[in-house]
Short mmCIF file of C-alpha atoms in Angstrom, two decimals:
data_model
loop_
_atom_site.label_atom_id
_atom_site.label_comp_id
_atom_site.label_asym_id
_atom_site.label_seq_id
_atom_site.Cartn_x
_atom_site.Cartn_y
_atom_site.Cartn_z
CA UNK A 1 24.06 -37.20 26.61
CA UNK A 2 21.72 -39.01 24.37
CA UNK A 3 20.49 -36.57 22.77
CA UNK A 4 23.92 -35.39 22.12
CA UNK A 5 25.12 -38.51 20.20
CA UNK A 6 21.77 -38.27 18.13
CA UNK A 7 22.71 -35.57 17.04
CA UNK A 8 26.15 -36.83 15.29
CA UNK A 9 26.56 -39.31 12.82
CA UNK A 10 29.29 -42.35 13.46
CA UNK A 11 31.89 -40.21 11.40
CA UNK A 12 31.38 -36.69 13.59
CA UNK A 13 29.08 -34.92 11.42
CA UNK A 14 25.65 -33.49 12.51
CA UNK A 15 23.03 -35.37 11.53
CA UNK A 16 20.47 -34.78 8.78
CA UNK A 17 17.68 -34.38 11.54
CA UNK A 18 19.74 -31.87 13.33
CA UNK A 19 20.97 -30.26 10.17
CA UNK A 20 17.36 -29.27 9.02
CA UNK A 21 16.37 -28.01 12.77
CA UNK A 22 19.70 -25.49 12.42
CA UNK A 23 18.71 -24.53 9.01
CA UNK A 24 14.77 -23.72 10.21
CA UNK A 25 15.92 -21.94 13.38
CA UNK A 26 18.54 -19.99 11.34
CA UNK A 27 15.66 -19.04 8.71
CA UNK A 28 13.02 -18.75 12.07
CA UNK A 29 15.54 -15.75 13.61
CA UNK A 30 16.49 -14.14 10.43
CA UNK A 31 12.94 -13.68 9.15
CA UNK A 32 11.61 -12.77 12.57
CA UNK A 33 14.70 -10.40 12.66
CA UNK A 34 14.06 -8.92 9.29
CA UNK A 35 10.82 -8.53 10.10
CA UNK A 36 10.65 -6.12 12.93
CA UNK A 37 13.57 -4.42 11.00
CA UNK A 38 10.76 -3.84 8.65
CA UNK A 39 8.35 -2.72 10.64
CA UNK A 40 10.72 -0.03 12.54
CA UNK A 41 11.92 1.10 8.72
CA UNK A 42 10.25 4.56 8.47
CA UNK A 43 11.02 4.76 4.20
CA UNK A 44 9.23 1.46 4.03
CA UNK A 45 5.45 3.17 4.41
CA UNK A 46 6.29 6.12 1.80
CA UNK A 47 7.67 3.36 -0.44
CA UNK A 48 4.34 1.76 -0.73
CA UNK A 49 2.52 5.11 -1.44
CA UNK A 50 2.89 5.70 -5.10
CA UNK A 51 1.43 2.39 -5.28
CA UNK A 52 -1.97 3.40 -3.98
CA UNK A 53 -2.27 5.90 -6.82
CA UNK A 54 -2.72 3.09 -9.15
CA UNK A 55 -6.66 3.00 -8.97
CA UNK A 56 -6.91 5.35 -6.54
CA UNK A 57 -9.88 7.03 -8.31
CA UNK A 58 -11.33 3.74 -9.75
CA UNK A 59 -10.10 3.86 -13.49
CA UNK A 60 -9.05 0.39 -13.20
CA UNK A 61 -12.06 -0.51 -12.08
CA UNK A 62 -14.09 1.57 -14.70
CA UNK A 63 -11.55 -0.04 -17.50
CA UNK A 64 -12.30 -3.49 -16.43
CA UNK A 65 -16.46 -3.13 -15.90
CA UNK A 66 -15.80 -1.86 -19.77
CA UNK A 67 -13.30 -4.35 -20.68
CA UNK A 68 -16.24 -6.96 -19.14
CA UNK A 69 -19.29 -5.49 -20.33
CA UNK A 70 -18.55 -5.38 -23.92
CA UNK A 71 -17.34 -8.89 -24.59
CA UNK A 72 -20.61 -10.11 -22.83
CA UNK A 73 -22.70 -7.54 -25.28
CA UNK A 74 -20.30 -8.97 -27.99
CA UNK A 75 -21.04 -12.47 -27.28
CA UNK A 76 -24.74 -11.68 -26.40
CA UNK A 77 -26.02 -10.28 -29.77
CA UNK A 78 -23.70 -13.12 -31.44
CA UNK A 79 -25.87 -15.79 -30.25
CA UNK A 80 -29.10 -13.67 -31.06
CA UNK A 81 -31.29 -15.83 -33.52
CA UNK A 82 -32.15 -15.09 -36.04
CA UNK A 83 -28.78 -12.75 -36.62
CA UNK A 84 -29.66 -8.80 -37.33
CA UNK A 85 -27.60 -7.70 -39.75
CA UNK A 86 -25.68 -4.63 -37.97
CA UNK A 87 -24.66 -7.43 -35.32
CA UNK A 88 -21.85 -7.85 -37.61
CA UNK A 89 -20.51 -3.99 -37.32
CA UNK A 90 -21.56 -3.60 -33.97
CA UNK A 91 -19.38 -6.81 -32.57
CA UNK A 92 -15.46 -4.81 -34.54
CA UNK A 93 -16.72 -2.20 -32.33
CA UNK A 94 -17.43 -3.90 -29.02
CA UNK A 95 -14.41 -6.54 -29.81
CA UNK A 96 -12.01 -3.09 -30.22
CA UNK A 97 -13.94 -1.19 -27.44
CA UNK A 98 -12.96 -4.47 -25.15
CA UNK A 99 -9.25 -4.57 -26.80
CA UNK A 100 -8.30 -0.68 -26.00
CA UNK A 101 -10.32 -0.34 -22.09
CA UNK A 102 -8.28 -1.34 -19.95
CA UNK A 103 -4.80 0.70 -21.70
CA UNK A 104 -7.11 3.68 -22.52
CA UNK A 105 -9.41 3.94 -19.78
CA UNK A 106 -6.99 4.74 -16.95
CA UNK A 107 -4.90 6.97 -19.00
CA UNK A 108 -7.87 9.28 -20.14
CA UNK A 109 -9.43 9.37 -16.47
CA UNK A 110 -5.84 10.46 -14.88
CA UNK A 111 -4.91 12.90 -17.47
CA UNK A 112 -8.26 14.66 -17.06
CA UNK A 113 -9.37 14.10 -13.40
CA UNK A 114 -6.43 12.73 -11.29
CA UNK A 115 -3.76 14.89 -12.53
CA UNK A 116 -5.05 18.46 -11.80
CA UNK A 117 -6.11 17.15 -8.22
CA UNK A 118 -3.94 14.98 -6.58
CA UNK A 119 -0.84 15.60 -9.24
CA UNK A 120 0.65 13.55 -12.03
CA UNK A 121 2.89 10.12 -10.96
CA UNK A 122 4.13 7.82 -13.42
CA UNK A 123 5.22 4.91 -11.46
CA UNK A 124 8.49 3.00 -12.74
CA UNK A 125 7.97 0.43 -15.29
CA UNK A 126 10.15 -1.71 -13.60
CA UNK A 127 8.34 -3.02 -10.65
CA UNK A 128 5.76 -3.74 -12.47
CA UNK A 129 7.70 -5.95 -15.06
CA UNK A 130 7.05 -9.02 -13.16
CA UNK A 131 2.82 -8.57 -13.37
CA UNK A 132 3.04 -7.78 -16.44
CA UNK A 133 5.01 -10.92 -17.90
CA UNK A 134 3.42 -13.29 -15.43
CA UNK A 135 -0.10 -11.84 -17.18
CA UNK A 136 1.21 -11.79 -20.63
CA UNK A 137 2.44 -15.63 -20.23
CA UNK A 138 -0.69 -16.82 -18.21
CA UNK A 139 -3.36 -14.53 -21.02
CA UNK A 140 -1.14 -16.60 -23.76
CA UNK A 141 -1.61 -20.11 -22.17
CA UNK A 142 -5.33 -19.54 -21.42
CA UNK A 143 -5.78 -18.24 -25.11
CA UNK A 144 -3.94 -21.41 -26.92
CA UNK A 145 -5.43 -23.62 -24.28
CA UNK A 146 -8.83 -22.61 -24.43
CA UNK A 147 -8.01 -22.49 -28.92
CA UNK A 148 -6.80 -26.15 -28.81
CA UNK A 149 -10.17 -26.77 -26.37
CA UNK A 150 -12.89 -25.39 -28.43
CA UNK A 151 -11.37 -27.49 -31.88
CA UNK A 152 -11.32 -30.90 -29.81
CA UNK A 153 -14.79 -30.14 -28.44
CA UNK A 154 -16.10 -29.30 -31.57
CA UNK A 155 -14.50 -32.77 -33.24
CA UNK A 156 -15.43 -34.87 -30.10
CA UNK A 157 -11.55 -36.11 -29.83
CA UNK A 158 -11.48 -38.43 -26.93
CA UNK A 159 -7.96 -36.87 -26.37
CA UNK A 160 -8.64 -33.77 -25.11
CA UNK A 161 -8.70 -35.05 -21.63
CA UNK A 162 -5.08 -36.23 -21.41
CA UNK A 163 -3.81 -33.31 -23.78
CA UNK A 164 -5.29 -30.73 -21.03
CA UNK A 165 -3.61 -32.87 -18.14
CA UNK A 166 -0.34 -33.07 -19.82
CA UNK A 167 -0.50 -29.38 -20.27
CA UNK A 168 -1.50 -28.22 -17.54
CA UNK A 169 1.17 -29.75 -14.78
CA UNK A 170 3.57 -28.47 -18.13
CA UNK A 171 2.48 -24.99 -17.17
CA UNK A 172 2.65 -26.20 -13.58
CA UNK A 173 6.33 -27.19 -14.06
CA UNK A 174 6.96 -24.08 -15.79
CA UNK A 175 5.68 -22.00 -12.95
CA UNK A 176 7.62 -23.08 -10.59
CA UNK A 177 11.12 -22.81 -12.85
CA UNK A 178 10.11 -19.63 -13.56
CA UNK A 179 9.31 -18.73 -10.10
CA UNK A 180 12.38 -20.63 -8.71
CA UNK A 181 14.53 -18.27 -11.20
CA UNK A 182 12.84 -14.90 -10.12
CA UNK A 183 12.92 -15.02 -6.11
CA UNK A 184 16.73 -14.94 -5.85
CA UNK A 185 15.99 -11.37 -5.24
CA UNK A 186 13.23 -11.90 -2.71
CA UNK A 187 15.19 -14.83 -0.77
CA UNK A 188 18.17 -12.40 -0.54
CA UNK A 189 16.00 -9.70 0.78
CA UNK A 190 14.05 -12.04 3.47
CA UNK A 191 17.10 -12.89 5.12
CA UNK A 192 18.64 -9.70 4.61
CA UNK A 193 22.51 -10.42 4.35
CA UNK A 194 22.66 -11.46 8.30
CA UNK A 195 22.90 -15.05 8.07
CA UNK A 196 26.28 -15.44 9.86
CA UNK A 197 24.48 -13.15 12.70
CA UNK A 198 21.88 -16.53 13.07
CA UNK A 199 24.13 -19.24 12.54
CA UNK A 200 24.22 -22.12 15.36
CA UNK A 201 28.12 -20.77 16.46
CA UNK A 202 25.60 -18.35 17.92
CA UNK A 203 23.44 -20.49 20.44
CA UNK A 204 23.26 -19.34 23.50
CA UNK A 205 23.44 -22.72 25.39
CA UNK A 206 26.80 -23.47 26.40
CA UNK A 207 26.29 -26.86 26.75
CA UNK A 208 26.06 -27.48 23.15
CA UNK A 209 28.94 -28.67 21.57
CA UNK A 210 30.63 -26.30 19.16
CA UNK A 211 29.49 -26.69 15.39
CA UNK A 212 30.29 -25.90 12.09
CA UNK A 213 27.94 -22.69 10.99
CA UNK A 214 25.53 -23.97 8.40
CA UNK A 215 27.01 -22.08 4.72
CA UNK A 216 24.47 -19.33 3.85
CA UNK A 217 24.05 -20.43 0.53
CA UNK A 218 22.00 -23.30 1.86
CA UNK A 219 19.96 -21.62 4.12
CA UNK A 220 18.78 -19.14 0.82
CA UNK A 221 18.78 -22.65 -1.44
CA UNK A 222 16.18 -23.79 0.81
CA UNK A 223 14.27 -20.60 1.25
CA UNK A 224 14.31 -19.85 -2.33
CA UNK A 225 12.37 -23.48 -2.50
CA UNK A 226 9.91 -22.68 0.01
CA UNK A 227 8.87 -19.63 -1.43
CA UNK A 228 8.63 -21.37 -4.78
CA UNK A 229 6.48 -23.99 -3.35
CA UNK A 230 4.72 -21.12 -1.79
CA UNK A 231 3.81 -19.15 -4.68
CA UNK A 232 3.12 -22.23 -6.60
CA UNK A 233 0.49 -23.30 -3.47
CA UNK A 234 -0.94 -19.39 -3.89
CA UNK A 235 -1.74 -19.22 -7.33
CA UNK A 236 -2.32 -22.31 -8.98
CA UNK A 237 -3.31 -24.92 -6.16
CA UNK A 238 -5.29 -22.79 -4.55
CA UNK A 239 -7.47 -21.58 -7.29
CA UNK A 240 -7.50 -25.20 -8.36
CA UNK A 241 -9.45 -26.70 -4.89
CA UNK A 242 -11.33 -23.48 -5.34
CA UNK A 243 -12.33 -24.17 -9.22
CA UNK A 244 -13.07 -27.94 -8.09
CA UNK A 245 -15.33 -26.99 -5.32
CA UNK A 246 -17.42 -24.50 -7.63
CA UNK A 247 -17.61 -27.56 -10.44
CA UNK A 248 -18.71 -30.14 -8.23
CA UNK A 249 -21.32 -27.53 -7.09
CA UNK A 250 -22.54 -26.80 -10.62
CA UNK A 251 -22.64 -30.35 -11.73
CA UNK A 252 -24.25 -31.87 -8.75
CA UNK A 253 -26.07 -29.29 -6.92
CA UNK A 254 -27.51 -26.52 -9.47
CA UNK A 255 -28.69 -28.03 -12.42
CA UNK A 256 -27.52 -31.41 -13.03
CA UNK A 257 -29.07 -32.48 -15.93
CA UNK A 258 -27.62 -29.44 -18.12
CA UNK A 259 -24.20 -30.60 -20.23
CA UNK A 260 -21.28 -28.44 -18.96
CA UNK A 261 -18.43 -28.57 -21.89
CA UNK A 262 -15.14 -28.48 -20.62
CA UNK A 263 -14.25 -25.22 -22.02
CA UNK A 264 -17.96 -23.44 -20.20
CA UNK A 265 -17.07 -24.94 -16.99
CA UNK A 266 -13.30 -23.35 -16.74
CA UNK A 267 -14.75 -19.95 -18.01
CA UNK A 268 -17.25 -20.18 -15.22
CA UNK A 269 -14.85 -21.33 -12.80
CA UNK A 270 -12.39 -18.59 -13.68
CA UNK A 271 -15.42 -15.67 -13.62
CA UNK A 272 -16.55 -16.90 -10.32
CA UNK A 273 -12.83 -17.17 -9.16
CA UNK A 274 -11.03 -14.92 -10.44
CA UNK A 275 -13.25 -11.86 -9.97
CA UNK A 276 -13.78 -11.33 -6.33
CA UNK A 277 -9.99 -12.06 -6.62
CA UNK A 278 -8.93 -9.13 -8.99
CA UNK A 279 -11.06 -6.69 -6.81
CA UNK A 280 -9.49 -7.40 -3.64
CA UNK A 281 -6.35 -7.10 -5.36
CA UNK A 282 -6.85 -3.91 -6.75
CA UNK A 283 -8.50 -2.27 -3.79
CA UNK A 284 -5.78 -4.04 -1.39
CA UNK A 285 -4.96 -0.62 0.06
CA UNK A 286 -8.47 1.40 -0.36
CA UNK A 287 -10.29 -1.01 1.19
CA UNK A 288 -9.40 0.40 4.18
CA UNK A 289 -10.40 3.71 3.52
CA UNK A 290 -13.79 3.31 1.69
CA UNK A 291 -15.28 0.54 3.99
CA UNK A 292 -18.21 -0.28 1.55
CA UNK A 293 -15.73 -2.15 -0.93
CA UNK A 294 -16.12 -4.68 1.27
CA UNK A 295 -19.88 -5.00 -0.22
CA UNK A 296 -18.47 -4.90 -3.01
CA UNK A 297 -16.25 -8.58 -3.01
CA UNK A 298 -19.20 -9.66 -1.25
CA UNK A 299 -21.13 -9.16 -4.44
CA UNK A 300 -18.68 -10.37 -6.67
CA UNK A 301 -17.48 -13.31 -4.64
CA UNK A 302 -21.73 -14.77 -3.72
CA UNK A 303 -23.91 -12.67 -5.96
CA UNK A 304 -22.93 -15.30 -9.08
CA UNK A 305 -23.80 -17.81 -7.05
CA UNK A 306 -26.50 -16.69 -5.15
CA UNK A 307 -28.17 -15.89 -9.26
CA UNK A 308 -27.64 -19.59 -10.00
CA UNK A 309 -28.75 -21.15 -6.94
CA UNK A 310 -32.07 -18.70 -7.19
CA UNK A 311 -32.49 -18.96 -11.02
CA UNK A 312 -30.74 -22.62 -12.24
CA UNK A 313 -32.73 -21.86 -15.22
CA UNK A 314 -29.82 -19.07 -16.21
CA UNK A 315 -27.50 -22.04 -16.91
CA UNK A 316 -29.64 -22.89 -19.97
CA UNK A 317 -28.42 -19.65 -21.58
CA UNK A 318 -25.28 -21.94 -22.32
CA UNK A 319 -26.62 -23.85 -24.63
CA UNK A 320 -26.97 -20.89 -26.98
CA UNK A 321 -24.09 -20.65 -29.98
CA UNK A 322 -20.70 -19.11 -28.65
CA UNK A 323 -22.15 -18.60 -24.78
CA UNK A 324 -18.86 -19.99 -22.20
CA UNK A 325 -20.53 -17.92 -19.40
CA UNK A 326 -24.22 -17.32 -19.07
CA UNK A 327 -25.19 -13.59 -19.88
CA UNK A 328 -27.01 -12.68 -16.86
CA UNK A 329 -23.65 -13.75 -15.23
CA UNK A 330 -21.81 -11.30 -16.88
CA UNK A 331 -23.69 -8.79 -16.87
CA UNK A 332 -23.82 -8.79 -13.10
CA UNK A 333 -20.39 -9.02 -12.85
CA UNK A 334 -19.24 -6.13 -15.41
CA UNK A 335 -22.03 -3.96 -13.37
CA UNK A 336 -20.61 -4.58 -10.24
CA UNK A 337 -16.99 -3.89 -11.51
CA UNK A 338 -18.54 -0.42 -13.47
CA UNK A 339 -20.72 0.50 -10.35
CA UNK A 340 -17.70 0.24 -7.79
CA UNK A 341 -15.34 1.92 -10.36
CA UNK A 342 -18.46 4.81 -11.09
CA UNK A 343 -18.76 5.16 -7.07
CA UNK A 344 -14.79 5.73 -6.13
CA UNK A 345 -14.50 8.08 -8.79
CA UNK A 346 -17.22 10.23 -7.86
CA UNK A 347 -15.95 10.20 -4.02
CA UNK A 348 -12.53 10.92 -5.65
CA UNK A 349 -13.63 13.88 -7.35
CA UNK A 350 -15.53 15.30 -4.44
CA UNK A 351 -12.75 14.72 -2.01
CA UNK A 352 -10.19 16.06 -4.41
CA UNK A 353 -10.98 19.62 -5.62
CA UNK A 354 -8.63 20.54 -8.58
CA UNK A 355 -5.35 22.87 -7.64
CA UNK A 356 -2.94 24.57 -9.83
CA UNK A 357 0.53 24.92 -8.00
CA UNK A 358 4.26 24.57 -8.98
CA UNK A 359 7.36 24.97 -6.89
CA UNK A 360 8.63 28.20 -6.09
CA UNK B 1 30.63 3.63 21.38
CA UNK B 2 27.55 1.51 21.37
CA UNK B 3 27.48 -0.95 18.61
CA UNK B 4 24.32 0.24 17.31
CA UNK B 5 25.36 4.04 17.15
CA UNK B 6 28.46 2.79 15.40
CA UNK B 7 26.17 1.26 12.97
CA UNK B 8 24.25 3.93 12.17
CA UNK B 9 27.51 6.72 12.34
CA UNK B 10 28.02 7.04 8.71
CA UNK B 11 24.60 7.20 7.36
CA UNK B 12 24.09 9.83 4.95
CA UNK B 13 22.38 13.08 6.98
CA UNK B 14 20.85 14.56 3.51
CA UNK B 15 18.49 11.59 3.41
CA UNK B 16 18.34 11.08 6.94
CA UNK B 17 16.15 14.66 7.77
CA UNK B 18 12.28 13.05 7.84
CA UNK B 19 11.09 15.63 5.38
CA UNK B 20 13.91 14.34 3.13
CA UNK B 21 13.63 11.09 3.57
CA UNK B 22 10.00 11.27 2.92
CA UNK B 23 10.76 12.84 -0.82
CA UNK B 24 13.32 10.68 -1.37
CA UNK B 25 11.70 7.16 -0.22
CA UNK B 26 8.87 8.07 -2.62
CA UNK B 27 10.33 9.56 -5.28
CA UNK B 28 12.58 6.25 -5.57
CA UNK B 29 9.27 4.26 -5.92
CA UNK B 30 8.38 6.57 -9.05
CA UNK B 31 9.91 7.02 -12.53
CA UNK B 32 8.76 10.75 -11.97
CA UNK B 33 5.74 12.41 -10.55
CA UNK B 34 5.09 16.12 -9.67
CA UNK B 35 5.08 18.89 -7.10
CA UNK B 36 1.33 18.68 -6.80
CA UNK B 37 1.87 15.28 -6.32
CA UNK B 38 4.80 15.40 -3.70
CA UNK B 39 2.31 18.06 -1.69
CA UNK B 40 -0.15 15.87 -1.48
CA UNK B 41 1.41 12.69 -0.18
CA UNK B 42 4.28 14.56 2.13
CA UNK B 43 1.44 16.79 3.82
CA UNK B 44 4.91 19.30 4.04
CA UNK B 45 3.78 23.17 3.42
CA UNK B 46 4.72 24.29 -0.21
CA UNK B 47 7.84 26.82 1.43
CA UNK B 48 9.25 23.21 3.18
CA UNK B 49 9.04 20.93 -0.01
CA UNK B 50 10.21 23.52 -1.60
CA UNK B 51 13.74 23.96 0.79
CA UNK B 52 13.92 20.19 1.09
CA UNK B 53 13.76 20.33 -2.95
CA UNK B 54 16.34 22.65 -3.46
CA UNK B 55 18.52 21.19 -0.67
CA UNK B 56 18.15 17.60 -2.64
CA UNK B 57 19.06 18.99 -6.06
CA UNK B 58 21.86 21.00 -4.66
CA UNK B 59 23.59 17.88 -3.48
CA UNK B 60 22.66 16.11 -7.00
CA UNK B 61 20.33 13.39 -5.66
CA UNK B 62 16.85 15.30 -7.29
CA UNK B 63 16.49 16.36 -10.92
CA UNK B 64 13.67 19.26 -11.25
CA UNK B 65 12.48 19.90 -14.49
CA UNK B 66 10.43 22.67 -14.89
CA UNK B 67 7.44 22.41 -17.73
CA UNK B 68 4.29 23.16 -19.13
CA UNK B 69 1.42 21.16 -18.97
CA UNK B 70 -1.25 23.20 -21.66
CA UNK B 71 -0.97 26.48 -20.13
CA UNK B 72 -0.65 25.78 -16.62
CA UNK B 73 3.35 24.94 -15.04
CA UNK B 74 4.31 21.99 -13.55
CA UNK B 75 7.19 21.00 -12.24
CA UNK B 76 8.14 17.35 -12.72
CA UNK B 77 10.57 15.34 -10.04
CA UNK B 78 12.82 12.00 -10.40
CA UNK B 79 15.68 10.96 -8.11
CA UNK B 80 19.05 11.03 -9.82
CA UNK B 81 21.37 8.14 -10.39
CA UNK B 82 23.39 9.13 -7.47
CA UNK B 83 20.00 9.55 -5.16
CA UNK B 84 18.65 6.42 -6.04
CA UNK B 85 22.40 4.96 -5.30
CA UNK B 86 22.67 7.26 -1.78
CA UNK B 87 18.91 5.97 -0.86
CA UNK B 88 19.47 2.65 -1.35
CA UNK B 89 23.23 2.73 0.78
CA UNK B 90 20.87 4.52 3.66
CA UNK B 91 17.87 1.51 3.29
CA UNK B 92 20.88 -0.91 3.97
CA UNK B 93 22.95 0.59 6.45
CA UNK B 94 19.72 1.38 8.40
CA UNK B 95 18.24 -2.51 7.92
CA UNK B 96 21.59 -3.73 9.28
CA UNK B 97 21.68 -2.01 12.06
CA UNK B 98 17.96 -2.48 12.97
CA UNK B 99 18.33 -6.07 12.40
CA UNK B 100 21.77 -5.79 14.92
CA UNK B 101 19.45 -4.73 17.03
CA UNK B 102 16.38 -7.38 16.71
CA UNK B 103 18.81 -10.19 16.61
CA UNK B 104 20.63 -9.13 20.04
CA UNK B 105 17.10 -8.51 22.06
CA UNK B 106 15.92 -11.72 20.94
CA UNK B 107 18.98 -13.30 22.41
CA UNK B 108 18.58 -11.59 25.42
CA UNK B 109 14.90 -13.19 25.47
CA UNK B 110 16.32 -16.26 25.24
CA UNK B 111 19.35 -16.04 27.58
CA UNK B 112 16.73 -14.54 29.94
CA UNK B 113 14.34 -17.63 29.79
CA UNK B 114 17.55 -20.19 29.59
#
């Protein structure tokens, strides 16, 4: 019986404790029972298809290793000394070739190889309208950051320090209001309209006392916070204990006595991140098919830091005018990316032999 | 009649058919794509996407627009207003009753253990 009046407050309601282990057993059964609803959905795996045509002969791969490899020959012959004069010409051309890659790229490989073998798909703009805010807000507060970084380094303001901390849990904040705004739809879908199905009226001991279901706007309050605090944990704490581990590495282990500026060492930490990261992303579902991939993040994820821990030396590239990431770095990564992108598209193409058919 | 069949009574039969459903469950994660393309991901024979096709734009859920792309044809596909509508009634109606269903066996687990 004790644990029956623990449960109740002095005035008859249920208690906080026992308020939060309805709500978590409500969200534990409606989750698990969405989930195997998922998994016996048969539209769900032809759903996910089109999706797989995205880089499914490596243009995005090809755009990027392009995008990648001419900003590091852009930045390379900047910091040539003395300056040749074409450098001047040559960089519009690189800057533009890195501008247009990764929208032309893609579009030129599928209209001339992927359409005439596997068939055209355009894929609707509107799932992808998420991706491509979230970049276009993140690409804008790297770009202002890293602007507002490189004039305080350059005047030695001793207030760069605070201005970046201030900003950054402002962009922190941000993310999660924005996040907390977009995953009404996903917090709907996870529990899948059956909340009354789940509620405690429904447990199956009958020597529980009879209880007031738990409203379902709640249940989806709290859910819509955990999957804020979720996302929030994914993409920006995450990366962060990642970023700090790789910093503490190249200040203490590699090559101490070289001076990091702030701006180098979040370049660095974003190449060395955020790499291995975009190439698991984008081979998420051909990974499984083409095995060797695999070899692929491997490269991406230790060859940068396999090159510094062999060669410290490449770190003194840095100190050269205009250099955030050393140029062997880049290099390596961009021929990885172009390599892997060269590689599927050449399987693609002799997998796939062109067709010409229409319906009858 | 079972609760589940009950469930499941009304759903719509022109989606239901697994070639159809097929077509339809990817053309609703497309703006538009092509018969090539429909071939290749359905594995169906050309004859059978073809009938499940015409079936589909008979009942107004498929618009088929028949082009050129250079010199060679090509048809192009995108689900209708009313398709996309039907599909997404079917997704629902079909979660709820598969749901129905995992909810009720896991209290049967549990009564079973109590």
């Amino acid at each position: 019986m004790k644990a029956n009046t623990d449960e109740f407050t002095p005035d008859g309601h249920r208690s906080i404790k026992q308020q939060i282990a309805d709500t978590w057993r409500a969200i534990k059964v409606s989750t698990q029972a969405a989930a195997e609803a998922q998994k016996k959905d048969p539209s769900r795996e032809y759903m996910q298809r089109p999706a797989r045509a995205v880089n499914i002969e490596g243009s995005v791969e090809l755009a990027w290793g392009i995008f990648c490899l001419a900003g590091t020959l852009s930045i390379y012959l900047g910091s040539l000394q003395p300056r040749p004069p074409w450098v001047s010409s040559i960089s519009w051309v690189l800057l533009a070739t890195m501008c247009l890659a990764p929208l032309l790229v893609p579009k030129l490989v599928k209209r001339l190889i992927t359409w005439p073998r596997s068939g055209y798909v355009a894929l609707d703009p509107k799932n992808t309208r998420l991706a491509r805010t979230m970049g276009l807000v993140l690409g804008a507060v790297f770009a202002i950051g890293f602007s507002i970084l490189g004039i305080a380094e350059r005047q030695h303001s001793s207030l760069t320090t605070k201005a970046i901390v201030a900003a950054f849990a402002v962009v922190l904040l941000l993310f999660f209001v924005f996040t907390w705004f977009r995953v009404k739809k996903a917090c709907n879908g996870a529990l899948a309209g059956q909340l009354p199905l789940v509620s405690p009226t429904s447990a199956p001991n009958p020597a529980e006392p009879p209880t007031t279901p738990i409203p379902a706007e709640k249940i989806k309050t709290h859910v819509r916070f955990g999957i804020s605090a979720m996302l929030l944990t994914m993409f920006v704490v995450v990366p962060c204990v990642f970023g700090g581990i790789i910093y503490c590495w190249l200040h203490f282990t590699v090559n101490s006595h070289v001076h990091l500026e702030w701006s180098q060492s979040i370049s660095m930490i974003i190449a060395l991140v955020c790499n291995p990261l975009l190439y698991l992303m984008m081979n998420a579902v051909s990974v499984k098919k083409h095995k060797w991939k695999w070899f692929g993040f491997a490269l991406l994820a230790l060859g940068p830091l396999t090159i510094l821990t062999l060669f410290p030396e490449v770190l003194n590239e840095l100190s050269k005018p205009h250099v955030v990431i050393p140029n062997t770095l880049s290099f390596f990564i961009a021929a990885v990316w172009l390599i892997s992108g060269t590689a599927t598209l050449v399987l693609y193409i002799i997998h796939h032999p062109k067709t010409e058919v229409s319906m009858e | 009649m079972n609760d589940h069949l009950r469930a499941i009574n009304g759903i719509d039969r022109m989606i239901h058919e697994p070639g159809r459903l097929m077509i339809v469950a990817i053309l609703s994660a497309v703006k538009e794509c092509d018969f090539l393309y429909l071939l290749t991901e359905t594995q169906l024979s050309k004859g059978n996407l073809s009938s499940h096709l015409s079936k589909l734009e008979d009942a107004e859920y498929v618009e088929v627009e028949k082009t050129y792309r250079g010199k060679v044809p090509q048809t192009v596909l995108r689900l209708t207003r009313k398709g996309r509508t039907a599909f997404e009634n079917y997704r629902k109606e079909l979660n709820a009753a598969l749901i129905k269903e995992a909810v009720s066996s896991a209290d049967i687990q549990k009564k079973d253990k109590l």
